[in-house]
């Protein structure tokens, strides 16, 4: 029996610790090209929840729009996060639970839609005899 469940995504914006308060930068939002996506655990056996954490730098203001795309075809709804000039980084988390007897070489992709189209993927292995 195959049971696949994607837990609700959680988003956390990390403050960069910028000084100067409200400043006045109104530059458009930019997501740094060195954003990363990690999975824990990278491989596991029966009845496992894989947790994916994406992190990356931000600058400017605007709206970050993203969705999670699983290699089994499941896709979350687009999520919009307003970004102010005080945020200097993002951290987004998504879980994928696999149960039952199966072998899966899967991948999760964070698809950033706005401000610019960008995809970051991470693979994992599930093996339950």
Coordinates of C-alpha atoms in Angstrom, one line a residue:
X1 CA 0.0 0.0 0.0
X2 CA 1.4 3.3 -1.1
X3 CA 0.6 6.4 1.1
X4 CA 2.1 9.7 0.2
X5 CA 1.4 12.9 2.1
X6 CA 2.8 16.3 1.8
X7 CA 2.7 18.3 5.0
X8 CA 1.7 22.0 4.8
X9 CA 4.6 24.2 4.0
X10 CA 6.0 26.6 6.6
X11 CA 7.8 29.8 5.7
X12 CA 10.1 31.8 8.0
X13 CA 11.8 35.0 7.0
X14 CA 15.1 35.6 8.8
X15 CA 16.1 39.1 9.8
X16 CA 19.4 40.1 8.5
X17 CA 20.2 42.3 11.5
X18 CA 20.5 45.4 9.4
X19 CA 21.0 48.6 11.3
X20 CA 19.3 51.9 10.5
X21 CA 15.7 51.1 11.1
X22 CA 13.3 51.8 8.2
X23 CA 16.0 53.2 5.9
X24 CA 14.4 53.9 2.6
X25 CA 15.6 51.4 0.1
X26 CA 12.9 50.6 -2.4
X27 CA 15.0 48.5 -4.7
X28 CA 13.1 45.6 -6.4
X29 CA 13.3 42.2 -4.7
X30 CA 16.2 40.0 -5.7
X31 CA 16.7 36.4 -4.6
X32 CA 20.4 35.4 -4.4
X33 CA 21.7 32.8 -6.8
X34 CA 23.3 30.8 -4.0
X35 CA 20.0 29.6 -2.5
X36 CA 20.2 26.0 -1.3
X37 CA 17.8 23.1 -0.6
X38 CA 18.7 20.4 1.9
X39 CA 16.8 17.2 2.9
X40 CA 16.9 15.3 6.2
X41 CA 17.3 12.4 6.1
X42 CA 18.8 12.0 2.6
X43 CA 17.8 8.3 2.6
X44 CA 15.7 6.2 4.9
X45 CA 13.6 3.1 5.4
X46 CA 10.0 2.3 6.2
X47 CA 7.5 5.1 7.2
X48 CA 9.7 8.2 6.9
X49 CA 9.0 11.9 6.8
X50 CA 11.6 13.7 4.7
X51 CA 12.0 17.4 5.6
X52 CA 13.3 19.8 3.0
X53 CA 14.7 23.2 4.0
X54 CA 15.5 26.0 1.4
X55 CA 17.6 28.9 2.4
X56 CA 18.9 31.9 0.5
X57 CA 19.7 35.6 0.6
X58 CA 17.2 38.4 -0.3
X59 CA 17.6 42.0 -1.1
X60 CA 15.1 44.7 -1.9
X61 CA 11.4 44.7 -1.4
X62 CA 8.5 43.0 -3.2
X63 CA 6.7 39.7 -3.1
X64 CA 8.3 36.2 -3.2
X65 CA 6.0 33.7 -4.9
X66 CA 6.9 30.0 -4.8
X67 CA 5.6 26.5 -4.8
X68 CA 6.9 23.0 -4.0
X69 CA 7.0 20.4 -6.8
X70 CA 7.4 16.7 -6.0
X71 CA 8.8 14.1 -8.4
X72 CA 5.5 12.1 -8.1
X73 CA 3.6 15.0 -9.7
X74 CA 2.1 16.6 -6.6
X75 CA 2.4 20.4 -6.6
X76 CA 1.5 22.8 -3.8
X77 CA -0.5 26.0 -4.5
X78 CA 1.5 29.1 -5.2
X79 CA 2.4 30.9 -1.9
X80 CA 3.1 34.7 -1.8
X81 CA 5.3 36.2 0.9
X82 CA 5.6 40.0 1.2
X83 CA 9.2 41.0 1.7
X84 CA 10.3 44.2 3.4
X85 CA 13.7 45.8 3.3
X86 CA 14.4 44.4 6.8
X87 CA 14.5 40.8 5.6
X88 CA 17.9 39.6 4.5
X89 CA 17.2 35.9 3.9
X90 CA 14.5 33.3 3.6
X91 CA 14.0 29.9 5.0
X92 CA 11.2 27.7 3.6
X93 CA 10.3 24.2 4.8
X94 CA 8.3 21.4 3.3
X95 CA 7.8 17.8 4.4
X96 CA 7.0 14.6 2.3
X97 CA 6.0 11.4 4.1
X98 CA 6.3 8.0 2.5
X99 CA 4.9 4.8 4.0
X100 CA 4.6 1.2 3.0
X101 CA 6.6 -1.3 1.1
X102 CA 8.2 0.5 -1.9
X103 CA 11.5 1.9 -3.3
X104 CA 11.4 5.6 -4.3
X105 CA 14.3 7.6 -5.8
X106 CA 12.5 10.9 -5.4
X107 CA 13.1 14.7 -5.7
X108 CA 11.6 17.8 -4.3
X109 CA 11.9 21.1 -6.1
X110 CA 11.4 24.6 -4.7
X111 CA 10.1 26.6 -7.7
X112 CA 10.5 30.3 -7.1
X113 CA 8.1 32.0 -9.5
X114 CA 8.7 35.7 -8.6
X115 CA 10.6 37.9 -8.6
X116 CA 12.4 35.7 -11.2
X117 CA 11.9 32.1 -12.2
X118 CA 14.3 29.8 -10.5
X119 CA 14.3 26.1 -9.4
X120 CA 16.3 24.3 -6.8
X121 CA 16.0 20.5 -6.4
X122 CA 17.1 17.9 -3.9
X123 CA 17.0 14.1 -4.3
X124 CA 16.3 11.5 -1.7
X125 CA 15.9 7.7 -1.4
X126 CA 13.2 5.7 0.4
X127 CA 13.5 1.9 0.6
X128 CA 11.1 -0.3 2.5
X129 CA 11.1 -4.0 1.7

